[in-house]
Coordinates of C-alpha atoms and ligand atoms in Angstrom, one line a residue:
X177 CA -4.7 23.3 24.9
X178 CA -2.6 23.1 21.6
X179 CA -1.5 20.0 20.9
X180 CA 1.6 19.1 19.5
X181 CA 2.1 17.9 16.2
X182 CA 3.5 14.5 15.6
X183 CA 4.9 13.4 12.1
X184 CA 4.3 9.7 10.7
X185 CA 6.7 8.5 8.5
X186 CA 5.7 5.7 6.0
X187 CA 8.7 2.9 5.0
X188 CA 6.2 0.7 3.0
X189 CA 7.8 1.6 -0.6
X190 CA 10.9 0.7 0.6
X191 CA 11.4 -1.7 3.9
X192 CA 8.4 -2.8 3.3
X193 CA 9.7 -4.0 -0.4
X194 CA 11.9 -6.1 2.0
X195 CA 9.0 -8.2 2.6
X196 CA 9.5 -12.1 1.9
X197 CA 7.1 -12.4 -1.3
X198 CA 6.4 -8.8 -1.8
X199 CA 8.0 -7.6 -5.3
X200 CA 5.9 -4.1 -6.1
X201 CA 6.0 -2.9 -10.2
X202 CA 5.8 0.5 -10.4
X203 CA 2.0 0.6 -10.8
X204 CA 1.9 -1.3 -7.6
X205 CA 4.2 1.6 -5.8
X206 CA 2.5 4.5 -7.5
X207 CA -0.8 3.1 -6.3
X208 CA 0.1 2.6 -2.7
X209 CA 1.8 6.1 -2.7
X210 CA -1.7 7.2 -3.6
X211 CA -3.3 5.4 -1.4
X212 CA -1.3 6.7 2.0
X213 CA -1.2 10.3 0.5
X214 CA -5.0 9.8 0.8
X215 CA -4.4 8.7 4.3
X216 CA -2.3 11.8 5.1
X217 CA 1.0 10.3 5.9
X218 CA 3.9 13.1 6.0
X219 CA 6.4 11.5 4.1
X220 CA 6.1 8.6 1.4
X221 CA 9.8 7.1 1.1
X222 CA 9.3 5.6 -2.2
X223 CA 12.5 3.6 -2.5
X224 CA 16.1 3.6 -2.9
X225 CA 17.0 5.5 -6.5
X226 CA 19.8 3.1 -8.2
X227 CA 19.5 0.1 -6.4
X228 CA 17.2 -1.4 -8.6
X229 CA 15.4 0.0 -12.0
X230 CA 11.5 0.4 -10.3
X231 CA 13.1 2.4 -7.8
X232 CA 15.0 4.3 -10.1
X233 CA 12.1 5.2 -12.6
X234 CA 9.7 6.1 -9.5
X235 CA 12.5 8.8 -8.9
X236 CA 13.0 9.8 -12.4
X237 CA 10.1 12.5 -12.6
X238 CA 8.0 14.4 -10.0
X239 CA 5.9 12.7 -8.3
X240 CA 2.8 15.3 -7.0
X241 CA 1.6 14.1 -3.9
X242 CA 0.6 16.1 -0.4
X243 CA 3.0 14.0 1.7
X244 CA 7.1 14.3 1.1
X245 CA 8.3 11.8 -1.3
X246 CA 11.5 10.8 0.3
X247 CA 14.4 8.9 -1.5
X248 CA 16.4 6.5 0.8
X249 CA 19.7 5.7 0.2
X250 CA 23.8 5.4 1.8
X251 CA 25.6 8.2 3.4
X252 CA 28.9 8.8 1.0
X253 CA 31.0 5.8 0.9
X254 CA 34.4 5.6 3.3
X255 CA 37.3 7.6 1.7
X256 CA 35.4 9.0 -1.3
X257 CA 33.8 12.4 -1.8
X258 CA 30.1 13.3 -2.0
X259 CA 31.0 14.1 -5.8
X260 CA 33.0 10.8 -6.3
X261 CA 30.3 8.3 -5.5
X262 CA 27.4 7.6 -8.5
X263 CA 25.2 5.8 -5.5
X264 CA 25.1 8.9 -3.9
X265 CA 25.1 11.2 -6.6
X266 CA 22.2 9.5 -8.0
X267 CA 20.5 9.7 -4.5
X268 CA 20.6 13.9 -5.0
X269 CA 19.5 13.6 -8.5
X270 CA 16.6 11.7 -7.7
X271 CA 13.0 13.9 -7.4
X272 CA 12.4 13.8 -3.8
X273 CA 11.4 16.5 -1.6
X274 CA 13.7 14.6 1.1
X275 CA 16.4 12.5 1.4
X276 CA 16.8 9.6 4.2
X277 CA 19.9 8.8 4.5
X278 CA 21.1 5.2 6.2
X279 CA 24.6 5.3 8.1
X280 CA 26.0 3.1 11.0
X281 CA 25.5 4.4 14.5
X282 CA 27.0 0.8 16.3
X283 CA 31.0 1.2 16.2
X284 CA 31.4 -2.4 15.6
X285 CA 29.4 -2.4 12.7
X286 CA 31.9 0.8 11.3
X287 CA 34.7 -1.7 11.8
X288 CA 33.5 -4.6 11.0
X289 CA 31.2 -4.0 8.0
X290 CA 32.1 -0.7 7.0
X291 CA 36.1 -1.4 7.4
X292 CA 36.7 2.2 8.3
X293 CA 37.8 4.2 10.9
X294 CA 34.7 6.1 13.8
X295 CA 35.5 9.5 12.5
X296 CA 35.4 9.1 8.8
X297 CA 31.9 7.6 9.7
X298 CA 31.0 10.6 11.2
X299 CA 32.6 12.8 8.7
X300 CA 30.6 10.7 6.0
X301 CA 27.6 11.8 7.7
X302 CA 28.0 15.5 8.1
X303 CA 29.0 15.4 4.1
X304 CA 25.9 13.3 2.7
X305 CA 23.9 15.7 5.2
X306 CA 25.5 19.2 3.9
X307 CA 25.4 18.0 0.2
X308 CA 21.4 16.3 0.2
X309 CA 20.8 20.3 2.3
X310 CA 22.4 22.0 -1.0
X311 CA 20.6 20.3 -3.3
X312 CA 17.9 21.7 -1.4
X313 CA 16.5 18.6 0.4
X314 CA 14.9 18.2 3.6
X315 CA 17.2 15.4 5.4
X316 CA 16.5 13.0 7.7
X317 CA 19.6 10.1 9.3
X318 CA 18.8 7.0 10.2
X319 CA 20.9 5.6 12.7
X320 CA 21.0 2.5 11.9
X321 CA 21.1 -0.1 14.9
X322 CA 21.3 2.9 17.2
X323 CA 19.9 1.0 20.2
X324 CA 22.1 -1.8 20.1
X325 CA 25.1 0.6 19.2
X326 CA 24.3 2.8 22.0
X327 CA 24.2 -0.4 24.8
X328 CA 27.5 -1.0 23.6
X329 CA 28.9 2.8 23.3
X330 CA 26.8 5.0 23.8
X331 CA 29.3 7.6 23.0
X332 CA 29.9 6.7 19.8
X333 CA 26.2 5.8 19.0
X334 CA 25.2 9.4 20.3
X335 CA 27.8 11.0 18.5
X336 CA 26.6 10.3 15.1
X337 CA 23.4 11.3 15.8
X338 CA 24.6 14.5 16.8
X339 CA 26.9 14.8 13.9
X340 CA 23.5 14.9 11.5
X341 CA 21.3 17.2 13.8
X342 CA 24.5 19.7 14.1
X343 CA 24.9 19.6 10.4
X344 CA 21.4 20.5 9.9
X345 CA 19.4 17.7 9.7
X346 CA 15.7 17.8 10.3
X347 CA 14.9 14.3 11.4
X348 CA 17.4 12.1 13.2
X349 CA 15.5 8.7 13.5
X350 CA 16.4 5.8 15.7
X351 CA 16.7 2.8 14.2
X352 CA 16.1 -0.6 16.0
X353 CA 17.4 -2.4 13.2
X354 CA 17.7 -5.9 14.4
X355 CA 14.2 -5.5 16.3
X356 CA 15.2 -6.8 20.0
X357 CA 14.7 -3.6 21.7
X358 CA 12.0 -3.6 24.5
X359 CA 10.0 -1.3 25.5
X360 CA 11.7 0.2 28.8
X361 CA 14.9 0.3 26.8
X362 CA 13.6 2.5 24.3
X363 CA 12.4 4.9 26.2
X364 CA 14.8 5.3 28.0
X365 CA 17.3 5.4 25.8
X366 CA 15.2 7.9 23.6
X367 CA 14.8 10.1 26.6
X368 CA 18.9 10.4 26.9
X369 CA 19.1 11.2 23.2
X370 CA 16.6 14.2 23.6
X371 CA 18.7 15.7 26.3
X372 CA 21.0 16.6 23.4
X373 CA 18.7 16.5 20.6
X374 CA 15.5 18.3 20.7
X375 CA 12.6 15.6 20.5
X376 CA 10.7 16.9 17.6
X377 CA 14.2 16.6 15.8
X378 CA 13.8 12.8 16.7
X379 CA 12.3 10.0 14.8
X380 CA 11.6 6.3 15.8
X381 CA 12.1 3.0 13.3
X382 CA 11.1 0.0 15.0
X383 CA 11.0 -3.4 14.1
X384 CA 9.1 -6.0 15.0
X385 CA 11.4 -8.8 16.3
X386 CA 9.4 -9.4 19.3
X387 CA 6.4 -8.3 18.2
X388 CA 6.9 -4.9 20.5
X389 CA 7.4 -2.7 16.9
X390 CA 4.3 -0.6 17.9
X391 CA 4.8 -0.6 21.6
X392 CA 8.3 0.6 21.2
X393 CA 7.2 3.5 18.7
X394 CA 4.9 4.2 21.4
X395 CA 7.7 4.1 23.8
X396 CA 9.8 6.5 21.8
X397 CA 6.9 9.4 22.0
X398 CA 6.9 9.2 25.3
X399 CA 10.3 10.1 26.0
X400 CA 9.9 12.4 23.2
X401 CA 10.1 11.7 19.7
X402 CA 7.8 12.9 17.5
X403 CA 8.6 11.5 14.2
X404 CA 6.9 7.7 14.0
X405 CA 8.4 5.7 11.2
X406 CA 6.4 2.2 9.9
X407 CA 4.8 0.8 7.2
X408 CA 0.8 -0.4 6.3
X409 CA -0.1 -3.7 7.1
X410 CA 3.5 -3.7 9.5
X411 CA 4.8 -5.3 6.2
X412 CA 8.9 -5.2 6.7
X413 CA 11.9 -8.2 6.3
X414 CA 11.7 -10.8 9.0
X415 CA 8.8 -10.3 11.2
X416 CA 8.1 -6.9 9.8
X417 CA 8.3 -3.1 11.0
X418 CA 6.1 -1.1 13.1
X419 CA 2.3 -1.2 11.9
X420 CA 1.1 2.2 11.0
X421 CA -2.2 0.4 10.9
X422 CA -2.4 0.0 14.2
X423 CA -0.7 3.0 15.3
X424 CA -3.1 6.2 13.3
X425 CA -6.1 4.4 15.3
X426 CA -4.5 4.6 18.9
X427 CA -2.5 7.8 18.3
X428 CA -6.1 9.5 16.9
X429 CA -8.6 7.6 19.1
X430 CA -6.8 7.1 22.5
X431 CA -7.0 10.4 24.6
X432 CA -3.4 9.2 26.0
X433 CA -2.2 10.3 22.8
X434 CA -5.2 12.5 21.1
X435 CA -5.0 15.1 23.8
X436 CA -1.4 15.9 23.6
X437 CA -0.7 15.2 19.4
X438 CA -2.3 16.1 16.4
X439 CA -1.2 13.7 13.3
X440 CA -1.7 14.4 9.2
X441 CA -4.9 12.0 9.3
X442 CA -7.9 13.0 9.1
X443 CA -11.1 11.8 10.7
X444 CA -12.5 11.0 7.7
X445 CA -8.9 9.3 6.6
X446 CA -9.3 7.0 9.4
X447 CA -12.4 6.1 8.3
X448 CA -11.4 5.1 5.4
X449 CA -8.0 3.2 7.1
X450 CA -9.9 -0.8 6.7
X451 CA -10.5 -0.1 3.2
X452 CA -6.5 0.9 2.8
X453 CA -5.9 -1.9 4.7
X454 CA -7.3 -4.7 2.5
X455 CA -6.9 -2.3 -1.0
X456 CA -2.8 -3.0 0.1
X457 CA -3.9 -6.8 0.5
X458 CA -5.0 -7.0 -2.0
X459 CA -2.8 -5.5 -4.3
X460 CA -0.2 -8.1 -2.9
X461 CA -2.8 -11.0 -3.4
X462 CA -2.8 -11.8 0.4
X463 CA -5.2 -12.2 2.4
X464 CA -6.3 -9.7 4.6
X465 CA -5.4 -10.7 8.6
X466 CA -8.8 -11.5 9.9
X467 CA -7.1 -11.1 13.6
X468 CA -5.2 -7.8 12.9
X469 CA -6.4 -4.7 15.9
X470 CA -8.6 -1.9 14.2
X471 CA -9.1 -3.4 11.1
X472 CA -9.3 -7.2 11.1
X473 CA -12.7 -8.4 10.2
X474 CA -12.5 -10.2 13.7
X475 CA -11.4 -7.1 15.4
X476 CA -15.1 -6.4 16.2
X477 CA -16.3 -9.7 16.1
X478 CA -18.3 -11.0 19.1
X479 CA -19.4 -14.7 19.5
X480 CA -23.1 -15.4 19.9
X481 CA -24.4 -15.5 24.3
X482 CA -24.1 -13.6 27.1
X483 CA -21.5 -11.0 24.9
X484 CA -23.9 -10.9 22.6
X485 CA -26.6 -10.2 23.8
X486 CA -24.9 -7.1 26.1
X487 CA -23.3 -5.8 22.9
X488 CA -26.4 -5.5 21.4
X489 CA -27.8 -3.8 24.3
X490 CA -25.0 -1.4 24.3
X491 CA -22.4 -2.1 22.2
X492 CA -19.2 0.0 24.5
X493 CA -19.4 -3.1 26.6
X494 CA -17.1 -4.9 24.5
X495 CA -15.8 -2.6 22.3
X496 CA -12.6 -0.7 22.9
X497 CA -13.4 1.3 19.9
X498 CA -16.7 2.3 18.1
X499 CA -15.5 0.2 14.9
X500 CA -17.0 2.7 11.7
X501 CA -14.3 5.2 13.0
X502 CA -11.6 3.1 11.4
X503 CA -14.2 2.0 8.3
X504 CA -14.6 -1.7 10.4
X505 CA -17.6 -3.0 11.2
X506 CA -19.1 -5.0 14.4
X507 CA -19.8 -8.8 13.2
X508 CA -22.8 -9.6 15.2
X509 CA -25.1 -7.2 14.6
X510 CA -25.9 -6.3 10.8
X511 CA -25.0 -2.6 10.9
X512 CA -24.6 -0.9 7.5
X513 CA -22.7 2.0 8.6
X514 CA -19.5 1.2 7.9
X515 CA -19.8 -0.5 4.2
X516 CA -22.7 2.7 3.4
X517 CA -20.0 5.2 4.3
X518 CA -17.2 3.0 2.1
X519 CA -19.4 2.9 -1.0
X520 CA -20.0 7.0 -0.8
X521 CA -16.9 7.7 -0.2
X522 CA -15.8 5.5 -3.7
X523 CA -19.1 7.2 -5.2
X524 CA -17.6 10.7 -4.4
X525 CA -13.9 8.9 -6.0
X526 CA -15.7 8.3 -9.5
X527 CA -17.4 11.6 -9.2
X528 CA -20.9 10.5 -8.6
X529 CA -22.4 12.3 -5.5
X530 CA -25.4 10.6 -3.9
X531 CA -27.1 11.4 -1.1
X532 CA -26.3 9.3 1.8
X533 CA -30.4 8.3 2.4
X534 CA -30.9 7.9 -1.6
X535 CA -32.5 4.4 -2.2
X536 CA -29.9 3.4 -4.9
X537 CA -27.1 3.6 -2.8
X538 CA -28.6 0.9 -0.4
X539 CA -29.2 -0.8 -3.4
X540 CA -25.6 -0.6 -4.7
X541 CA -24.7 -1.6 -0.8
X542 CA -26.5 -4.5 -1.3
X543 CA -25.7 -5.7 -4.4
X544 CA -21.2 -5.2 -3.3
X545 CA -22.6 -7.1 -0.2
X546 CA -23.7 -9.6 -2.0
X547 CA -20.9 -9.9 -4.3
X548 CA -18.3 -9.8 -1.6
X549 CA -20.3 -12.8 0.4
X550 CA -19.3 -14.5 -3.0
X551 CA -15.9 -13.8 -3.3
X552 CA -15.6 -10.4 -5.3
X553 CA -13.6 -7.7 -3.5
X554 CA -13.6 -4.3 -4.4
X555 CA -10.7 -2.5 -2.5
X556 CA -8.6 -3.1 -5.1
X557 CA -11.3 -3.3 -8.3
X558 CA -11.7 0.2 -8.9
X559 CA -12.7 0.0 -12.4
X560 CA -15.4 -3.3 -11.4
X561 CA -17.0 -1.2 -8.7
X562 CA -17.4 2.0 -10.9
X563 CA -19.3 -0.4 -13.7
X564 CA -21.2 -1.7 -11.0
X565 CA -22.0 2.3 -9.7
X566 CA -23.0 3.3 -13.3
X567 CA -24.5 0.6 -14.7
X568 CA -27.3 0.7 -11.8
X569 CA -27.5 4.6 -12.7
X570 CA -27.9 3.4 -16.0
X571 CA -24.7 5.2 -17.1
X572 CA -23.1 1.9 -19.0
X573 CA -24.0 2.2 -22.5
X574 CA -24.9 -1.9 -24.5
X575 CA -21.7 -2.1 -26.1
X576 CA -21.6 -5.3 -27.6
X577 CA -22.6 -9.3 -26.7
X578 CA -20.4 -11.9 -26.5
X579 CA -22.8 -14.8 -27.7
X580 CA -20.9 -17.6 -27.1
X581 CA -16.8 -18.2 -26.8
X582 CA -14.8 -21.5 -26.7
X583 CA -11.3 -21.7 -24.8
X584 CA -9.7 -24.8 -25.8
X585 CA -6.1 -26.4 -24.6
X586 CA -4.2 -28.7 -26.6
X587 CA -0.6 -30.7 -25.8
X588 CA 0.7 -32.3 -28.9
X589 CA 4.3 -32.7 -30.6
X590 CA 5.0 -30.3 -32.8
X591 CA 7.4 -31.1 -35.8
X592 CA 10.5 -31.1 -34.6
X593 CA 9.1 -33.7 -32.0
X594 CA 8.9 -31.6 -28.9
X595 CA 5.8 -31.6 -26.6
X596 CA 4.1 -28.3 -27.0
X597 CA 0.9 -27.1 -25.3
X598 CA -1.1 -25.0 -27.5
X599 CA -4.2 -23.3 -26.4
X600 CA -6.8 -21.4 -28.8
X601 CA -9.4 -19.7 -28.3
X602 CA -12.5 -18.6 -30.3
X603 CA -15.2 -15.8 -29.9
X604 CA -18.4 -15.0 -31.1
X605 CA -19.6 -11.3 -30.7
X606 CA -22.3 -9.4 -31.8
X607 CA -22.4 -5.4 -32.0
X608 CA -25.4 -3.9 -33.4
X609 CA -26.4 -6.2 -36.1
X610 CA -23.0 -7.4 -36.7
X611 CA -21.4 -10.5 -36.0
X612 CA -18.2 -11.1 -35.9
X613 CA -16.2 -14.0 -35.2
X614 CA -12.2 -14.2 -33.8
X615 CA -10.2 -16.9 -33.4
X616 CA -6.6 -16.3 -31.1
X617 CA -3.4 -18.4 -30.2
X618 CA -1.8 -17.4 -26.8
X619 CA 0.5 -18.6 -24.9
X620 CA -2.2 -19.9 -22.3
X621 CA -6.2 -20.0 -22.4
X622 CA -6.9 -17.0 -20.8
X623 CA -3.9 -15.2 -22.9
X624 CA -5.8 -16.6 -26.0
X625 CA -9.2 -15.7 -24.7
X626 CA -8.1 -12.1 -24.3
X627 CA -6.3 -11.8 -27.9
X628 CA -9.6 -13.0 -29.6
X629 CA -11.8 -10.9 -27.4
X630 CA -9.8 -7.9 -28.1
X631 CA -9.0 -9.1 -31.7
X632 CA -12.2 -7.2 -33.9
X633 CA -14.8 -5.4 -31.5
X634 CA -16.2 -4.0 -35.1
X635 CA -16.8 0.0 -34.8
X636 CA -15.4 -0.3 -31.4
X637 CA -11.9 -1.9 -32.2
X638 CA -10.3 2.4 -32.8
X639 CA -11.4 2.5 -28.7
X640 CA -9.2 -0.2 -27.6
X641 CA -6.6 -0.4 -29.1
X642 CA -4.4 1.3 -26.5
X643 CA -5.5 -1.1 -23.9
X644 CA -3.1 -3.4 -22.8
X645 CA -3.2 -5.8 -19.9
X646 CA -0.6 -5.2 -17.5
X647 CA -1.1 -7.4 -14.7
X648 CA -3.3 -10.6 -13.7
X649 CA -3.4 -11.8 -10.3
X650 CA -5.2 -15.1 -9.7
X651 CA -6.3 -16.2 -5.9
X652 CA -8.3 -19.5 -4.5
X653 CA -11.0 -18.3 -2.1
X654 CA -12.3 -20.8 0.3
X655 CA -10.0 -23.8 -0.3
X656 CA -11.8 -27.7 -0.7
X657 CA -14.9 -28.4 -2.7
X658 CA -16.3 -24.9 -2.6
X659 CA -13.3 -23.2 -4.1
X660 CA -13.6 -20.4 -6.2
X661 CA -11.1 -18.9 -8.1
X662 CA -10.9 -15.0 -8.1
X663 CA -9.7 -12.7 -10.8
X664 CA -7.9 -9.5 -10.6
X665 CA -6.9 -8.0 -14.0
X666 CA -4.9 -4.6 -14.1
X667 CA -5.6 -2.2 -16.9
X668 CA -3.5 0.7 -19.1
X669 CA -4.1 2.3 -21.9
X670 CA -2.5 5.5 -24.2
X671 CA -3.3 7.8 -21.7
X672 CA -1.0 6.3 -18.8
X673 CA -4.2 5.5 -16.7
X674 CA -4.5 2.1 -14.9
X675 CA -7.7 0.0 -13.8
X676 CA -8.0 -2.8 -11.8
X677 CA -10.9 -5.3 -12.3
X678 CA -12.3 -8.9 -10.8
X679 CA -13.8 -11.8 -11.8
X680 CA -15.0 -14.7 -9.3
X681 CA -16.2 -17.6 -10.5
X682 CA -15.8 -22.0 -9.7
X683 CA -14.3 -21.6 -13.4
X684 CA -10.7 -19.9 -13.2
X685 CA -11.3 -19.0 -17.5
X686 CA -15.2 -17.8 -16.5
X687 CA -13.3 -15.5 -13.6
X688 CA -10.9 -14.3 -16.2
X689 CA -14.1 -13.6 -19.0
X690 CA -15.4 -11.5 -16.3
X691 CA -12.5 -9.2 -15.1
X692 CA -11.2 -8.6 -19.2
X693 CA -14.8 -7.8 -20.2
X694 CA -15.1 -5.5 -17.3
X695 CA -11.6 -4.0 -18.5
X696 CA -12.8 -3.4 -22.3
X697 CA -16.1 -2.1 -21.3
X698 CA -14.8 -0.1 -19.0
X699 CA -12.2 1.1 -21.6
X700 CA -14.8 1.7 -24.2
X701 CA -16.9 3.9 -21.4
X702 CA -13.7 5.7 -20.5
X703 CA -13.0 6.4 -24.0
X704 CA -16.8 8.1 -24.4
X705 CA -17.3 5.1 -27.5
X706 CA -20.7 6.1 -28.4
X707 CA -23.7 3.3 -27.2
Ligands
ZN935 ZN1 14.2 -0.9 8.8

C-alpha cells in the first residue's frame, strides 16, 4: 500500500522565540536550524525578516539546508500596495525558499484590530499570495484564529482560506491561535474546510492552551490535513505550541498513523530525536523535562517490584515503545544501547568511524557515563565530547600546562571615591621548556581568567588569536549542599566556525578553567598547531 506523505512544519525559530525566557542569537538559531534539518523536518521557519535584527541577518544570505527555510511575516497592510509596504517588501527580499504569511481569518478581529473592511482582508491576501508566488516562493497562509473565526462565521473564516488556496497557495494552515480548541472541534471543523480545500493543501497550527496541542494536530490529520505545524520541546508563548517531539514518535511508531503516512524523518533521525531533545535544552540552559513522553528520562522509567521484575522478564510489558527507537533508554535495567548508538553516531559527526563492537568505544561510553553521572552533558558540548573522542585515540597533541593560576576579586574605592570591584587574574604556563607568566584585568574573574589564559600561549599565541568567546552559560546542578556549578562556553574563531564546551565542577571559576581550556585546545587542534 503507498502511503501518503505527510509534511511537518517546524515554528521553533519563530513562535517558539515567543517563549517566556527564550531570547535565541543567531548562533543559537543557526544551530537549531541544523539540528531539525538533521531530523528531517520539511520546512524550518527561521523568523520574521524586519521585525527584529537576528531575524533580519538569519534572512540576509542563503541558508543551505535540506528542509525549506521559510520567512514568516504580514499579508500587505489595509489600503496599501504589495510595493508600498517595507514590512512586506522586506518579507520577499528575504532568502527563503517559502514565505508564511499571517492574516486574520475571524471577522471581528478585521474590525476590531485590523480597522478595515472583510474584503480588503481578503484582497490583502490574494495580493501578498500572488506577489511572495512572483518572487518565486512557495506560500503558505495562516489563518490566524481560524477556529474561533469559523464558530463565529464560518463564512467569512472559510472565505479567506479559500481566497489563498484559489490564488495559488500551497499550504493553507489552520491556526488555533488562542489554543481553546478541542479535539472533536477540530476535526470537524477541518473536515468542512477539506470539502473545499483539498487536505494535502491543508496545514494544522495548534496550541497548547489546554494541553490538547498534539491531540488536536492529531485531530486535524484525521479529517485530512496533511501539513502538521509545531515546534521542539512544544516551546511556544503561553503554554506553548504543538510538540513535534512528541508527535515524529507516534506519527512514525504508531501503525494508526505509520501505515497510512510517510513523514521526512528517518529511522535513524528518530533515533537520534532524545539527543535533539536535550541538545535544544540545553542550548536554552533548561533543564530537560524528566516527565516529557518519548524522550523524558522518566519516560522509560520503571520503579523497583512486581513491574520490575516483569520488565525485565520481557520488557513490552510495560513499555508502549521499545525506548532506543527514539535514542531513550529504559531506567531499570542498565542497557547500553541507546547511549552506544549516541556516541557512534557523534563519532561518525567528528569523522571518526569505529566499529560498533570496538573496545574503545565502550570505553568512551563509559567514561561520557561517568561524566554525565557528574554533571557534564554533552548534547550541547560538541567541541568537549570531540576532545574526549580523540584524546582516548590519542589524537590530542600536549599543547601546553597550565602549572598553577590565581583568580583573585577585589572591591575597593577607586579615586574618585566610588566602590569598584576589580578582579585579576594571573597564570602560570609552561610550553615546551618555556615558561611564561600573564597577568589580566576583566571585568569579572572568569573574564580575567580567560584574558590571561589567552594572553601569551608562546609559539602557540598566532593559533588563537581569532578565537573569541561568544557565549557563556552558567547552570546549578543538583541544588543544596551538593551543588555543582556547570559550564557551557561557546566558541568562534576567523573561520566563522562555532564550538560549544563544558566544565563541571563545586568551583564555578574551576568549571569555567575547564570549558576555556577545552575551547583553546580544541582551537589549537582545529587549527593543526603542531604538538
Ligand atoms: Zn502560533
Amino acid at each position: 500500500m503507498t502511503r501518503e506523505r505527510l509534511f511537518l512544519f517546524d515554528t521553533t525559530l519563530r513562535d517558539g522565540a515567543q517563549t517566556n525566557g527564550v531570547d535565541f542569537t543567531l548562533s543559537d538559531k543557526l544551530a537549531i536550524a541544523g539540528m531539525l534539518d538533521e531530523l528531517g523536518v520539511d520546512y524550518v521557519e527561521a523568523g520574521y525578516p524586519g521585525a527584529n535584527p537576528i531575524d533580519t541577518s538569519f534572512f540576509a544570505e542563503r541558508r543551505p539546508m535540506r528542509a525549506r527555510v521559510t520567512a514568516f511575516g504580514m499579508t500587505r497592510r489595509p489600503g496599501r500596495s504589495t510595493s508600498n509596504d517595507p514590512g512586506l517588501v522586506a518579507l520577499l527580499d528575504a532568502q527563503a525558499d517559502a514565505i508564511c504569511f499571517v492574516a486574520k481569518s475571524w471577522d471581528y478581529h478585521v474590525r476590531i484590530a485590523l480597522e478595515t473592511t472583510e474584503d480588503e482582508n481578503l484582497a490583502s491576501i490574494r495580493d501578498s499570495v500572488r506577489a511572495a508566488k512572483a518572487k518565486g516562493r512557495e506560500v503558505l497562509l495562516d489563518c490566524e484564529h481560524f477556529f474561533d473565526g469559523y464558530k463565529a462565521n464560518p463564512a467569512y473564516a472559510l472565505a479567506c482560506a479559500k481566497a489563498a488556496y484559489d490564488e495559488g497557495a500551497r499550504w493553507v494552515v489552520l491556526c488555533d491561535t488562542n489554543g481553546g480548541a478541542l479535539p472533536h472541534e477540530v476535526e470537524r471543523i477541518v473536515g468542512e474546510v477539506c470539502k473545499l480545500i483539498p487536505g494535502d493543501r491543508v496545514g494544522i497550527h495548534a496550541h497548547n492552551d489546554t494541553e490538547q496541542a498534539v491531540a488536536n494536530s492529531f485531530a486535524a490529520i484525521r479529517a485530512g490535513a496533511r501539513q502538521i505545524q509545531g515546534t521542539l520541546n512544544g516551546l511556544g508563548e503561553r503554554c506553548g505550541n504543538a510538540n513535534l517531539v512528541s508527535i515524529i514518535p507516534t506519527l512514525k511508531l504508531k501503525p494508526e498513523y505509520s501505515d497510512k503516512f510517510e513523514i521526512g524523518v528517518s529511522e535513524a533521525a528518530l533515533g537520534r530525536l532524545a539527543r535533539i531533545s536535550h541538545g535544544l535544552d540545553e542550548l536554552l540552559n533548561r533543564a530537560p523535562d524528566r516527565h516529557a513522553p518519548y524522550v523524558g528520562e522518566s519516560a522509560f522509567a520503571t520503579k523497583a517490584g512486581i513491574h520490575a521484575s516483569a520488565i525485565v522478564k520481557e520488557p513490552k510489558t510495560y513499555e508502549h515503545i521499545a525506548p532506543e527507537r527514539v535514542g531513550n533508554k529504559r531506567k531499570l535495567l542498565v542497557s547500553d544501547q541507546a547511549g552506544r548508538s549516541n556516541v557512534l553516531a557523534e563519532l561518525e559527526r567528528i569523522g571518526l568511524s569505529l566499529d560498533k563492537d570496538d573496545p574503545r568505544v565502550t570505553r568512551l561510553l563509559d567514561e561520557v557515563k561517568e561524566r554525565e553521572a557528574i554533571g557534564y552533558a554533552y548534547e550541547a558540548a560538541d567541541a568537549s565530547f570531540e576532545l574526549l573522542a580523540r584524546r582516548m585515540l590519542g589524537q590530542v597533541p600536549h599543547y601546553f600546562d597550565v602549572e598553577k593560576f590565581d583568580v583573585n576579586v577585589e572591591q575597593r574605592n577607586n579615586a574618585k571615591g566610588q566602590r569598584i570591584t576589580v578582579s585579576q587574574a594571573v597564570v602560570k604556563i609552561k610550553v615546551g621548556d618555556e615558561e611564561l607568566i600573564s597577568v589580566a584585568e576583566g571585568i569579572g574573574p572568569v573574564n580575567a581568567l580567560d584574558l590571561a589564559l589567552r594572553k601569551d600561549l608562546g609559539k602557540y599565541q598566532s593559533f588563537i588569536t581569532g578565537l573569541t568567546l561568544t557565549d557563556y552559560r552558567v547552570r546549578i546542578l543538583n541544588g543544596g549542599t551538593q551543588a555543582v556549578t556547570r559550564v557551557l562556553i561557546e566558541s568562534t574563531d576567523e573561520t566563522g566556525d562555532h564550538w560549544r564546551t563544558v566544565g563541571v565542577s563545586a568551583n564555578i571559576i574551576d568549571a569555567s578553567f575547564a570549558a576555556l581550556m577545552d575551547s583553546i585546545v580544541y582551537k589549537l587542534m582545529k587549527s593543526g598547531a603542531p604538538a
